[in-house]
Every structure is written in structure tokens, then in C-alpha cells.
Amino acid sequence: MSEIQSLPLVLAGPILRKSTTDELVLWLVTREPIHGSFQLFAEADQGIIFECPLSNCKQLQIGQNAHVILAQFKGSFPADVALSYEFVTQDGKLSQLQPEMLYADEVRPIFRISTRADYLLHGSCRNPHHPAKDALVQADLKVSQQALQDRPDMLLMSGDQIYADHVAGPMLDAIHQVCERLGLRDEAFAEAPIKDSAELLAHQHCYYQRDQLLPSYNDESHWLNRLLLPKHTPIFSSRECENHLITFSEFIAMYLLVWSPALWRCINIDRLEDHGFTHGGQPFAPVTVKHWRQEKQQIENFIAGLNNASRLMAHIPTYMIFDDHDVTDDWNLTVGWEKAAYDNRFAKRIIGNGLLAYWLCQGWGNEPDNFPQELWDLTDRFIDRAGEPKQSTQAHDDLIQYLYSFENWHYTIHSSPKVVVLDTRTRRWRSESRMNKPSGLMDWEALIEFQQELMHQDKVVVVSAAPMFGVKFIEALQKSMTMLRQPLLIDAENWMAHPGSANTLLSIFTHTKTPTNFVILSGDVHYSFAYDIKLRFRKSSPNIYQITCSGFKNQFPEPLLGICDRIDRAIYSPRSPLNYLTKRKRLKVFKRDPDTSGSRRLVNSSAVGELKLDPHGKPSEISILTGEGNSIHFPPTQESL
């Protein structure tokens, strides 16, 4: 970290994305366009079984020294055998340029294409400066010791892969150094307190005071708001939004820094400290300097594990979906929030930048064919107009407007069992009664499409960012804040918060053609738990499993979680009459106890979830691997057996 290196060819990646017998998808970012070929090897005889020129890949120039490589290869690829891949470039073979991404005795990254989803890694919420240890490091170390046939079939990331609204000061400075070194694009703003990205960077409020630049609105929809809240309510409502990402280049740079160690070797994490903690002509306050140094320690710990995290994603097919922090906290939480955000040009641009960066860095790799030519045409125009200020702004706005109307972020992995990944952010069931009442996580049309994916399936895995069946007491707290017209204070969003979406969802589970074994994987909440769920009044009830693991690098505040856990155990047991007063009254929920000491059912540790399914799609093992390297299992309850 003390010696700044020149830019390597590969700035981030490769990340192995969609992997099927007829399609291989990889993502990486490079210093310059890459020339050469992609090669796929059969490890049995070390022979090349597929080769494709890299000129066939989409290579998007997002900066003077930054190109996003969207590598999609179609062919006929063998399943369940040892394969390896190589990028042969103008600077040499990628495996030789990045030997740290290889496991012991590997010449190239070895992987397999699995037609099954029997062994899954899953989780969410990876906050770089949270004190918890990065669980992806432990996942990589475990995979490094496994034989190929014993490795996970895929890694499912269910949201908050970045924290755009909660950025450490040292991370933000690193982001700005990356923007400068890579020559990432400048950006002009309309109806904002700053005219462009250059003015933002030089502004005295650039660090730890961005909340003074971010837009607000007048929320006088209820007397309590007028009494308790200031006249101007922030649109970007995260409590830690003082370093909120704003520009497209900042979003892109953060992805590069959270997924790869390469650029950390090319920047000076001590730059602001070396300049006496001053910016925009203003010195940092002593409390800010102390906060910076605490965050820097956590960021350095995070950087130390990035080799492992990037190596894991280069070997295991990785699928992703957004949640709020990938863009901003409370994203589309209520109709009132949406109106305030999208009627403000500055707010709309910031949110759009997050969505655009998500598409290029996450969304595309899940299912490349989901994205139509019209989107690519708008993207090409956005890229081509980078040096023309007026045309660039219009192209930028046109692309963002298209992404706002896009409704195909969800996708299905056609494995056995089928894995259905839900978009619970952009197709919401908006409240018709009050502007500040939480929206349903999916609207009626999206839920009907979801039901169609389940028809005629005997087993299925569903990925929902928020748990479909959460901790009832915490949901009751969220409902109480909604009744007080303050849903934004505690992120009062869950599947049961909106009557229309809740009842439609429960009708799906009670439908006679519901799969026999129905596994739900979730994150979001910053703790882990496992529930077995049965229909109360049907003998042939399907087996429903709610499995939650969160976060990869985050935890819930203590002792608050312990208090919530104890109260929930006391008043919402399966036999409690209070259950009949909830929307889940048709269901009986059995809460699995983790094999840890004490009586707590909610595990508060950074972790990656591990799920193993039997041939019928029923969990044979539910466990988490913590950031400390401990395995915690959730054995079935006697009542649910």
C-alpha cells in the first residue's frame, strides 16, 4: 500500500457469471481494450474445446483508462466436468498476469458447469468499513480445500453488494483517486447546488458533509411530520449519507474497489492525511479526523481479504440482484418517496447513476439476453457523447429514463431445482391509501409472473432480498412506525406490510400447484435464521423453508437484536393465539434453533449461507460460515419433521 504501482491491464475481475451448457458469461474491467482470445479447456486432457476472439465481446469505454468487458460466449459446453478458462491478451495470459486468482496447483481458473442447484452459497450486505470480518474470505478458503465435485454449484448474492449510501471517508477518497487515474467521465448536473462533478470534488462539503448538498422536499402529509420533522425532509434518508455517492464515475469506482485489490495498489489511502486532513480549503474537525482513522483501519482489513473474495468469484458461478443500498437507502419505499425523488432532477440523476452502474457491473451478467437492443443503442450513445457536454447530458438522461422504465431485472436460473430471482425494488405495489405507507415489494402483475414460474415444478429455490417470512416482532415494530406515519425511520418494508402483495403472496403458497419443496433464500436484515413453514389447515401442505443469511460483512446492533429475539420467542410461538391476528394466520412457522450455546434463534454474525438440498429439493443441511471461520448449523425441529 505504501508504493503506488502503475495501472495493471485488469482492474477488476474476472468474475464468473452465468454458466450453463450453452452459455458462459464473464465480467471484467481493463485498462484498455483487450485483444486476443478466450479459451476454454477440458482439464482431463488439457485440450482447448472452445475458442472465441475477444473482439466479439462488448467492450464499453467508461473512462480514458477503463473499459468494461462484457464477455458472453455461446456454444455447447460439457456439464459436471473439470473445465478451465483463459484470456489470452496483448499483455499475455490473464492467469500469468494475475497468479493470485489461482488456487494451489492451478494453471488456469478451474470450474464446472453444474445443471443442479444442490449446494448453494448465499448472502447479502457487504459493507467494506463495518468492523465484522468479510465472510467471503472464509468461503474462498473453504472452496480452496474442496475437490471440484464438492464445490458449490453457485454463489447467490441477494443485495447490497455495495453501500452507495454509507461510504467511509477513506473509501470516498480512494474512489476519487480511481476516477482521476482512470480518467472516468465528468458529469454535469441540472437544478443542483453544484454544476458538475469537478465542482463536487472541489467543494468543501465533499467529505462527510454531502448531506448538505443532497436534495430535500417538503413533507407535510401528516401533523406529526409538521411537529417533529424539519420543514425540509431529506430524499436520501440514510442516517450515514454524509458521503453518499453521486456521480456515475463514483459508483463505478466503488465497484472496482470492493471487488478487486488491483486498484488499491495504485492509489494512496493516506493522501488526505498526508495533506493535513484539509479539503476545499477547510480542515477536518477533530472528531472527523478520529472517525476517518477508525474507518481507515476497517478499510485496510477489508483490502487484505480482497484477493480471496475476487478469487472465489473467479471460480464459482456468481448471480446477483439489487437491494436498496446498491442505489440508496429507502429506494422506492413509499409513493411519497418516489414522487419526491423522481420529481427532483438532481435526485433522479443520482438514483439513475446507481441503477446504471448496477446494470453494467451486476445486472447484465445474470442474464445478458434480457437486455434489448434499444438499451444497447442508448448506452452506445451515452459512451460516444462523453466529450460533448450538452449532448452527453442528454444521452445520460435518456439512458437513465429508459432504465427507470425497464421491468426485466428479475431472472430464472434453469437448474434443478429451478432458481427464481426476484426484483423486489422496481415493480412495487404502491399504496393507494396514503403517500407515506410502505409499498408492496412486488405488484400484482409481477407476482402473477412469479406464480407462472412456479407452475408444474416439484421443487424450487426463490431468492428474495427481504425475507418473505421475517421476525414477527420486528415486523410489528415496523408496522407501529408506519401507523405513526414514519416508515422511513426504521425501513418499514417487509412482505407483510402491504395487504395486496401479502395476500397475493400467501395465495401463491396455498395454491394447489405450489411446488412440494419451496426454499426461500434472503438477506437484508443483518442476522441469520431458518424457519420451516406449513399450511395450518391442509394435510398435504407443501414444505416451505425461509432461510436468511445476512450479512457478508455486516451485523445487527446489539443488544437490540437479543431483546427482539427474546420477545419474538415469547409472544409468537407456533401455538400463540397472536398468530391468528397476523396476515400469516394460515401458516404455522417452526423456528429452527442454531447449534450454538444459549437460546437465541437469531445469529448475529457476518456470514455466508450454505445450503445443501436432497434430490427432492428439501434441505439436507442449512448452515452459515461466519467471518470468523465457524460453521453454525440449523438442524430441523422435532415439530416440523
XYZ file of C-alpha atoms in Angstrom:
641
model
C 0.000 0.000 0.000
C 2.960 2.347 0.542
C 4.292 2.159 -3.041
C 1.904 3.236 -5.767
C 2.086 0.965 -8.802
C 1.277 1.608 -12.434
C -2.101 0.523 -13.732
C -2.364 -3.214 -14.457
C -4.193 -4.449 -17.526
C -7.024 -5.950 -15.446
C -8.538 -3.527 -12.955
C -11.234 -5.879 -11.627
C -12.344 -9.428 -12.339
C -12.696 -11.758 -13.988
C -15.967 -12.676 -12.276
C -17.594 -15.875 -13.496
C -21.280 -15.124 -14.003
C -23.985 -17.121 -15.804
C -22.640 -20.591 -16.565
C -24.755 -23.113 -18.473
C -24.194 -25.809 -21.056
C -24.916 -23.334 -23.848
C -23.647 -20.039 -22.425
C -20.665 -18.749 -20.456
C -20.590 -15.187 -19.164
C -17.679 -13.356 -17.521
C -17.219 -9.762 -16.370
C -14.021 -7.770 -16.024
C -12.717 -4.219 -16.318
C -9.457 -3.450 -18.096
C -7.116 -0.510 -18.586
C -7.517 -0.603 -22.367
C -9.430 -2.628 -24.950
C -8.200 -6.210 -24.875
C -7.234 -8.127 -27.978
C -6.671 -11.838 -28.341
C -8.931 -14.749 -27.498
C -10.934 -16.515 -24.827
C -10.059 -20.188 -24.442
C -11.953 -22.942 -22.671
C -10.061 -26.098 -21.710
C -11.120 -29.591 -20.706
C -8.876 -30.353 -17.766
C -8.924 -34.095 -18.465
C -6.588 -33.746 -21.428
C -5.699 -30.035 -21.254
C -7.194 -29.573 -24.700
C -8.923 -26.439 -25.952
C -12.593 -27.227 -26.529
C -13.754 -23.696 -27.320
C -12.074 -20.513 -28.514
C -13.504 -17.123 -29.399
C -11.861 -13.807 -30.343
C -12.199 -11.133 -27.682
C -13.297 -8.708 -30.370
C -16.679 -10.471 -30.157
C -17.136 -9.194 -26.582
C -18.834 -5.915 -25.762
C -16.128 -3.522 -24.569
C -17.529 -0.275 -23.178
C -15.132 2.611 -22.610
C -16.264 4.321 -19.430
C -13.066 6.317 -18.958
C -9.783 7.150 -20.606
C -8.192 4.102 -18.949
C -11.236 1.975 -18.150
C -13.170 -0.487 -20.297
C -15.960 -2.738 -19.012
C -15.628 -6.117 -20.747
C -18.934 -7.942 -21.056
C -17.858 -11.373 -22.250
C -20.673 -13.637 -23.407
C -19.821 -16.884 -25.190
C -22.390 -19.203 -26.680
C -21.701 -22.791 -27.664
C -22.085 -26.332 -26.439
C -20.233 -26.847 -23.171
C -19.958 -30.051 -21.105
C -21.574 -30.223 -17.667
C -20.142 -31.610 -14.426
C -16.579 -31.979 -15.666
C -13.452 -30.022 -14.848
C -13.076 -27.018 -17.137
C -10.697 -24.078 -17.060
C -10.619 -20.767 -18.866
C -8.025 -18.332 -20.116
C -7.950 -14.841 -21.567
C -5.016 -14.520 -23.964
C -4.405 -10.763 -24.263
C -1.891 -8.332 -25.732
C -0.093 -8.298 -22.359
C -0.041 -12.070 -22.028
C -2.218 -14.713 -20.434
C -4.523 -13.487 -17.710
C -3.610 -16.349 -15.405
C 0.029 -15.225 -15.556
C -0.851 -11.568 -15.096
C -2.951 -12.441 -12.033
C -1.453 -15.547 -10.403
C -3.155 -14.592 -7.117
C -6.538 -15.581 -8.568
C -5.452 -19.229 -8.881
C -5.829 -21.964 -6.289
C -2.898 -24.221 -5.475
C -1.672 -26.335 -8.403
C -3.890 -24.485 -10.892
C -2.559 -23.249 -14.203
C -5.850 -21.542 -15.045
C -9.057 -20.994 -13.014
C -10.827 -24.361 -12.836
C -14.610 -24.545 -12.563
C -17.507 -26.739 -13.550
C -20.846 -26.104 -15.176
C -23.483 -27.627 -12.940
C -27.021 -28.341 -14.081
C -28.013 -28.710 -10.429
C -28.550 -26.283 -7.578
C -27.935 -28.776 -4.777
C -25.204 -26.849 -2.941
C -25.621 -23.087 -2.773
C -23.679 -20.268 -1.173
C -25.814 -17.225 -0.490
C -26.000 -13.950 1.413
C -26.007 -10.182 1.150
C -24.891 -6.914 2.741
C -21.149 -6.399 2.275
C -20.188 -3.132 3.926
C -16.434 -2.540 3.460
C -15.897 -0.494 6.632
C -18.094 -2.477 9.020
C -15.972 -3.997 11.837
C -17.260 -7.519 11.102
C -14.963 -9.782 9.104
C -15.674 -10.440 5.436
C -17.298 -13.879 5.227
C -16.409 -14.203 1.526
C -12.822 -14.675 2.640
C -13.788 -17.759 4.636
C -15.909 -19.038 1.749
C -12.886 -18.796 -0.531
C -10.634 -20.587 1.933
C -13.164 -23.410 2.216
C -13.531 -23.731 -1.556
C -9.742 -23.843 -1.888
C -9.758 -27.067 0.173
C -12.628 -28.747 -1.669
C -12.412 -31.153 -4.562
C -14.059 -29.731 -7.672
C -17.090 -32.044 -7.468
C -17.671 -30.952 -3.859
C -17.684 -27.225 -4.547
C -20.859 -25.105 -4.503
C -22.925 -25.011 -7.667
C -23.293 -21.253 -7.458
C -22.998 -18.162 -5.272
C -26.202 -16.121 -4.911
C -25.820 -12.502 -3.779
C -29.210 -11.161 -2.718
C -28.496 -7.445 -2.414
C -26.325 -4.651 -1.044
C -23.227 -5.752 -2.910
C -22.102 -2.146 -2.425
C -23.198 0.506 0.072
C -23.636 3.603 -2.077
C -25.325 5.498 0.750
C -22.917 4.602 3.539
C -19.374 5.266 2.360
C -16.316 5.616 4.564
C -14.210 8.737 4.138
C -11.059 6.795 3.139
C -13.149 4.824 0.631
C -14.531 8.023 -0.900
C -11.039 9.455 -1.271
C -9.903 6.184 -2.873
C -12.880 6.434 -5.241
C -11.780 9.919 -6.292
C -8.227 8.759 -6.888
C -9.578 5.942 -9.075
C -11.713 8.418 -11.025
C -8.618 10.527 -11.622
C -6.249 7.687 -12.510
C -8.690 6.009 -14.857
C -9.939 9.240 -16.388
C -13.533 8.350 -15.629
C -16.102 10.601 -17.244
C -17.069 14.015 -15.926
C -20.721 14.803 -15.374
C -22.887 17.936 -15.396
C -25.945 18.404 -13.165
C -29.160 20.375 -13.546
C -31.044 22.038 -10.702
C -28.328 21.080 -8.215
C -26.154 23.078 -5.793
C -23.136 22.030 -7.856
C -22.862 22.390 -11.621
C -20.681 19.352 -12.338
C -18.502 16.584 -10.903
C -15.420 18.821 -10.837
C -17.190 21.323 -8.594
C -18.384 18.459 -6.374
C -14.847 17.198 -5.957
C -13.533 20.646 -5.015
C -16.461 21.522 -2.758
C -15.863 21.994 0.968
C -18.802 19.634 1.654
C -17.386 16.824 -0.496
C -16.316 14.740 2.528
C -18.588 13.947 5.476
C -20.985 16.783 4.598
C -22.672 15.691 1.399
C -25.991 15.594 3.193
C -25.869 19.401 2.878
C -25.693 19.056 -0.923
C -28.264 16.312 -1.373
C -31.835 17.381 -2.224
C -34.781 17.502 0.150
C -38.531 18.036 -0.061
C -41.409 19.400 1.969
C -43.243 16.514 3.629
C -46.279 17.907 5.436
C -48.575 14.966 4.765
C -49.249 14.408 8.463
C -49.392 16.597 11.551
C -46.651 14.526 13.224
C -44.273 15.362 10.385
C -45.006 19.046 10.819
C -44.423 18.741 14.552
C -41.334 16.545 14.708
C -39.501 16.927 11.422
C -37.799 19.945 9.886
C -39.592 21.622 7.030
C -37.234 20.071 4.518
C -37.088 16.266 4.641
C -34.035 14.633 3.018
C -34.789 12.489 -0.025
C -31.673 10.444 0.679
C -32.715 9.383 4.132
C -29.870 7.108 5.215
C -28.515 8.115 8.599
C -24.984 7.792 7.219
C -25.452 9.618 3.897
C -22.783 12.251 4.544
C -20.575 10.517 1.925
C -23.351 9.313 -0.409
C -22.147 8.503 -3.925
C -23.416 10.978 -6.505
C -21.750 10.621 -9.905
C -21.789 7.659 -12.256
C -17.993 7.535 -12.052
C -18.106 7.300 -8.255
C -20.496 4.344 -8.439
C -18.283 2.566 -10.988
C -15.111 3.222 -8.993
C -16.682 1.743 -5.870
C -17.499 -1.492 -7.686
C -13.869 -1.768 -8.776
C -12.642 -1.203 -5.231
C -14.991 -3.655 -3.484
C -14.418 -6.500 -5.948
C -10.684 -6.384 -6.620
C -7.413 -5.499 -4.873
C -5.808 -4.301 -8.130
C -6.578 -0.590 -7.890
C -5.799 -0.359 -4.181
C -2.160 -0.908 -5.171
C -2.378 2.118 -7.478
C -3.646 4.720 -5.020
C -2.535 6.319 -1.764
C -5.005 5.611 1.012
C -3.117 8.141 3.178
C -3.441 11.009 0.684
C -5.772 13.240 2.698
C -3.881 12.501 5.889
C -0.649 13.470 4.121
C -2.294 16.791 3.216
C -3.197 17.514 6.819
C -6.854 16.454 6.574
C -7.904 19.523 4.620
C -10.204 19.703 1.619
C -11.746 22.622 -0.238
C -9.672 24.952 1.910
C -11.307 23.675 5.088
C -9.652 21.471 7.738
C -11.479 18.437 9.069
C -12.884 18.764 12.572
C -11.023 16.710 15.208
C -13.992 14.349 15.596
C -13.973 13.774 11.821
C -10.249 13.010 11.848
C -10.826 10.426 14.590
C -13.700 8.911 12.630
C -11.551 8.775 9.477
C -8.773 6.881 11.246
C -11.241 4.352 12.659
C -12.738 3.799 9.210
C -9.294 3.509 7.642
C -8.413 0.619 9.937
C -11.525 -1.272 8.853
C -10.919 -0.477 5.180
C -7.376 -1.836 5.438
C -8.750 -5.063 6.945
C -11.217 -5.259 4.047
C -8.460 -4.739 1.461
C -6.440 -7.569 2.995
C -9.211 -10.037 2.101
C -9.929 -8.854 -1.438
C -7.605 -11.406 -3.062
C -9.752 -14.144 -1.527
C -13.093 -12.607 -2.433
C -12.076 -11.978 -6.058
C -10.609 -15.490 -6.348
C -13.870 -17.010 -5.118
C -15.910 -15.130 -7.727
C -13.492 -16.154 -10.476
C -14.203 -19.848 -9.748
C -17.849 -20.115 -8.636
C -20.714 -19.009 -10.935
C -21.996 -15.850 -9.265
C -25.501 -14.390 -9.601
C -26.688 -11.083 -8.148
C -29.761 -8.930 -7.568
C -30.014 -5.424 -6.149
C -31.467 -4.183 -2.903
C -31.710 -0.648 -1.574
C -28.084 0.100 -0.634
C -26.847 -0.756 -4.128
C -28.584 2.522 -5.080
C -29.762 4.328 -1.925
C -31.482 3.616 1.369
C -35.310 3.565 1.239
C -35.224 3.168 -2.553
C -38.903 3.165 -3.652
C -40.086 2.530 -0.090
C -43.226 4.667 -0.382
C -45.175 6.515 -3.068
C -44.289 9.779 -1.358
C -40.588 8.977 -1.518
C -40.818 8.066 -5.202
C -42.632 11.291 -6.062
C -40.126 13.410 -4.190
C -37.127 11.599 -5.676
C -38.197 11.413 -9.296
C -39.643 14.936 -9.452
C -36.231 16.290 -8.454
C -33.745 16.262 -11.344
C -30.677 16.016 -9.105
C -32.104 13.130 -7.074
C -33.283 11.374 -10.226
C -29.770 11.582 -11.696
C -28.123 10.180 -8.547
C -30.521 7.239 -8.345
C -30.181 6.690 -12.087
C -26.396 6.615 -11.788
C -26.696 3.849 -9.216
C -29.044 1.885 -11.447
C -26.809 2.367 -14.496
C -23.736 1.177 -12.596
C -25.730 -1.795 -11.286
C -26.692 -2.778 -14.828
C -23.114 -2.709 -16.108
C -21.490 -4.302 -13.047
C -24.181 -6.704 -11.795
C -27.410 -6.975 -13.759
C -26.016 -7.757 -17.206
C -24.132 -10.862 -16.100
C -27.192 -12.618 -14.664
C -28.990 -12.975 -17.998
C -27.416 -10.957 -20.854
C -30.209 -11.735 -23.299
C -32.728 -9.948 -21.060
C -31.484 -6.588 -22.308
C -32.883 -5.365 -25.646
C -31.085 -3.618 -28.491
C -32.731 -0.310 -27.616
C -30.867 -0.294 -24.311
C -27.566 -1.008 -26.031
C -28.196 1.776 -28.552
C -28.807 4.249 -25.738
C -25.696 3.003 -23.927
C -23.530 3.382 -27.038
C -24.824 6.940 -27.431
C -24.041 7.631 -23.766
C -20.495 6.308 -24.244
C -19.898 8.097 -27.562
C -21.032 11.528 -26.296
C -18.645 11.570 -23.331
C -16.616 14.513 -24.698
C -19.595 16.660 -25.719
C -21.070 18.329 -22.611
C -24.564 19.194 -23.833
C -25.053 16.016 -25.864
C -23.520 13.941 -23.077
C -26.039 15.242 -20.543
C -28.979 14.480 -22.813
C -27.653 10.999 -23.653
C -27.111 10.373 -19.945
C -30.673 11.407 -19.075
C -32.168 9.367 -21.934
C -30.345 6.225 -20.791
C -31.414 6.701 -17.172
C -35.025 7.297 -18.208
C -35.015 4.006 -20.116
C -33.593 2.146 -17.117
C -36.343 3.590 -14.918
C -38.972 2.056 -17.188
C -37.151 -1.282 -17.588
C -39.021 -4.198 -15.951
C -36.861 -7.218 -16.631
C -34.295 -7.181 -13.835
C -35.631 -10.474 -12.437
C -34.416 -13.749 -13.923
C -34.529 -17.522 -13.635
C -31.632 -19.972 -13.457
C -32.771 -23.130 -15.227
C -31.065 -25.606 -12.945
C -32.578 -28.430 -10.914
C -34.228 -27.146 -8.832
C -35.088 -24.008 -10.747
C -33.792 -20.838 -9.079
C -36.127 -17.835 -9.395
C -34.525 -14.478 -8.519
C -36.999 -11.700 -7.735
C -36.844 -7.952 -8.335
C -38.375 -6.530 -5.167
C -37.360 -2.905 -5.826
C -38.614 -1.572 -9.159
C -42.038 -3.208 -9.648
C -43.732 -2.277 -6.387
C -47.369 -2.428 -5.366
C -47.887 1.211 -4.456
C -50.225 2.140 -1.643
C -53.464 3.777 -2.786
C -54.475 4.995 0.671
C -51.501 7.064 1.882
C -48.415 8.587 0.256
C -46.150 7.548 3.139
C -47.418 3.998 3.587
C -44.891 1.284 2.550
C -45.363 -0.125 -0.922
C -45.683 -3.849 -1.518
C -42.388 -5.398 -2.589
C -43.903 -6.673 -5.860
C -47.039 -5.577 -7.673
C -49.850 -7.860 -8.788
C -48.516 -8.346 -12.325
C -45.025 -9.229 -11.058
C -46.467 -11.692 -8.535
C -48.558 -13.392 -11.229
C -45.434 -13.739 -13.385
C -43.688 -15.204 -10.353
C -46.514 -17.711 -9.885
C -46.204 -18.792 -13.519
C -42.533 -19.607 -12.941
C -43.593 -21.982 -10.157
C -46.285 -23.861 -12.034
C -45.628 -27.546 -12.716
C -42.452 -27.503 -10.590
C -41.985 -30.047 -7.826
C -39.146 -28.074 -6.245
C -37.914 -24.510 -6.486
C -35.480 -22.068 -4.884
C -36.593 -18.448 -4.666
C -34.212 -15.559 -3.996
C -35.943 -12.621 -2.307
C -33.769 -9.806 -0.971
C -36.024 -9.310 2.054
C -37.301 -12.394 3.911
C -40.814 -13.394 2.864
C -41.333 -14.634 6.414
C -39.370 -12.488 8.810
C -39.164 -11.998 12.568
C -42.735 -11.193 13.519
C -41.949 -8.910 16.439
C -39.616 -6.778 14.319
C -42.296 -6.605 11.622
C -44.734 -5.451 14.317
C -42.316 -2.654 15.271
C -42.131 -1.633 11.627
C -45.927 -1.607 11.425
C -46.139 0.612 14.502
C -43.850 3.160 12.867
C -45.981 3.030 9.735
C -49.069 3.768 11.824
C -47.220 6.808 13.184
C -46.558 7.820 9.544
C -42.779 7.407 9.982
C -41.899 4.324 7.880
C -38.565 5.760 6.736
C -37.172 5.839 10.274
C -36.733 2.052 10.521
C -37.062 0.899 6.888
C -40.591 -0.357 7.468
C -40.658 -2.663 4.463
C -41.440 -6.349 4.513
C -43.631 -8.702 2.516
C -46.473 -8.445 5.030
C -46.519 -4.630 5.188
C -48.808 -4.178 2.169
C -52.153 -6.052 2.230
C -52.378 -6.577 -1.526
C -48.916 -8.044 -2.043
C -49.087 -10.024 1.236
C -52.393 -11.689 0.390
C -51.347 -12.415 -3.190
C -48.088 -13.945 -1.993
C -49.860 -16.136 0.555
C -52.333 -17.235 -2.109
C -49.404 -18.436 -4.198
C -48.201 -20.622 -1.338
C -51.656 -22.048 -0.722
C -52.313 -22.797 -4.387
C -52.714 -26.499 -5.106
C -49.952 -26.386 -7.731
C -47.365 -24.921 -5.361
C -44.089 -26.893 -5.511
C -43.745 -29.625 -2.912
C -40.497 -28.175 -1.622
C -40.220 -24.421 -1.678
C -36.940 -22.845 -0.448
C -36.668 -19.080 0.035
C -33.206 -17.527 0.325
C -32.983 -13.997 1.699
C -30.616 -11.449 3.212
C -31.099 -7.743 4.027
C -31.705 -7.902 7.783
C -28.108 -8.316 9.079
C -28.752 -11.514 11.040
C -29.365 -15.150 10.133
C -32.181 -17.586 10.866
C -34.085 -20.545 9.404
C -37.809 -21.337 9.541
C -39.856 -24.353 8.467
C -43.371 -23.398 7.398
C -46.530 -25.448 6.950
C -50.093 -24.613 5.982
C -52.293 -24.841 9.084
C -55.405 -26.329 7.543
C -54.132 -28.684 4.856
C -52.820 -32.205 5.400
C -50.858 -32.217 2.138
C -49.082 -28.994 2.933
C -46.064 -28.057 0.811
C -42.757 -27.770 2.632
C -41.748 -24.120 2.778
C -38.343 -23.086 4.101
C -37.337 -19.496 4.852
C -33.538 -19.338 5.063
C -31.903 -15.979 5.747
C -28.204 -15.132 5.849
C -27.031 -11.557 6.332
C -24.627 -10.016 6.041
C -21.424 -10.962 4.315
C -19.810 -8.062 6.189
C -22.398 -6.519 8.463
C -24.237 -7.176 11.720
C -27.313 -6.011 13.624
C -26.855 -3.662 16.624
C -26.600 -5.338 19.999
C -28.182 -5.732 22.498
C -31.226 -4.714 20.455
C -31.302 -7.935 18.442
C -31.161 -10.068 21.568
C -34.139 -8.203 23.036
C -36.151 -8.616 19.829
C -35.257 -12.304 19.707
C -36.454 -12.956 23.256
C -39.725 -11.080 22.781
C -40.428 -12.814 19.485
C -39.848 -16.221 21.074
C -42.183 -15.346 23.909
C -45.187 -13.964 22.047
C -45.061 -15.514 18.571
C -44.525 -19.227 19.156
C -46.322 -21.539 16.654
C -49.139 -22.075 19.192
C -49.504 -18.434 20.177
C -53.019 -17.037 19.603
C -51.394 -13.790 18.451
C -50.539 -15.512 15.178
C -54.222 -15.554 14.294
C -54.182 -11.747 14.282
C -51.491 -11.596 11.587
C -51.588 -11.981 7.808
C -49.694 -15.264 8.280
C -52.560 -16.874 10.220
C -52.915 -19.556 7.512
C -49.334 -20.678 8.172
C -47.590 -22.395 11.056
C -43.962 -21.297 11.418
C -41.411 -23.535 13.170
C -38.214 -21.690 14.084
C -35.011 -23.686 13.917
C -32.531 -23.401 16.768
C -28.882 -22.925 15.742
C -26.410 -25.349 17.290
C -24.886 -22.653 19.464
C -24.924 -22.193 23.198
C -27.837 -20.270 24.657
C -31.419 -19.962 23.489
C -31.162 -17.403 20.698
C -32.556 -18.240 17.286
C -31.228 -15.151 15.504
C -27.497 -15.439 14.820
C -25.745 -12.072 14.783
C -22.522 -12.616 12.880
C -21.167 -11.795 9.460
C -21.591 -14.976 7.455
C -22.113 -16.664 4.122
C -25.002 -19.104 3.980
C -24.508 -22.712 2.939
C -27.472 -24.752 1.759
C -27.453 -28.372 0.625
C -30.580 -29.917 -0.912
C -31.562 -33.555 -1.320
C -32.797 -34.865 -4.724
C -36.331 -33.743 -3.860
C -35.271 -30.150 -3.217
C -35.617 -30.459 0.550
C -32.813 -29.001 2.693
C -30.474 -31.665 3.963
C -28.191 -29.114 5.595
C -28.754 -25.452 6.495
C -25.732 -23.667 7.905
C -23.732 -20.463 7.856
C -19.965 -19.996 7.677
C -19.092 -16.966 9.772
C -16.458 -14.364 9.071
C -14.511 -15.865 11.961
C -14.444 -19.250 10.186
C -17.008 -21.044 12.377
C -19.789 -23.226 10.962
C -23.185 -22.860 12.604
C -25.930 -25.330 11.676
C -29.708 -25.036 11.876
C -30.987 -28.600 12.415
C -34.701 -29.285 11.836
C -37.124 -29.008 14.731
C -38.902 -32.104 16.043
C -42.284 -30.486 15.389
C -41.640 -29.897 11.698
C -40.205 -33.331 10.911
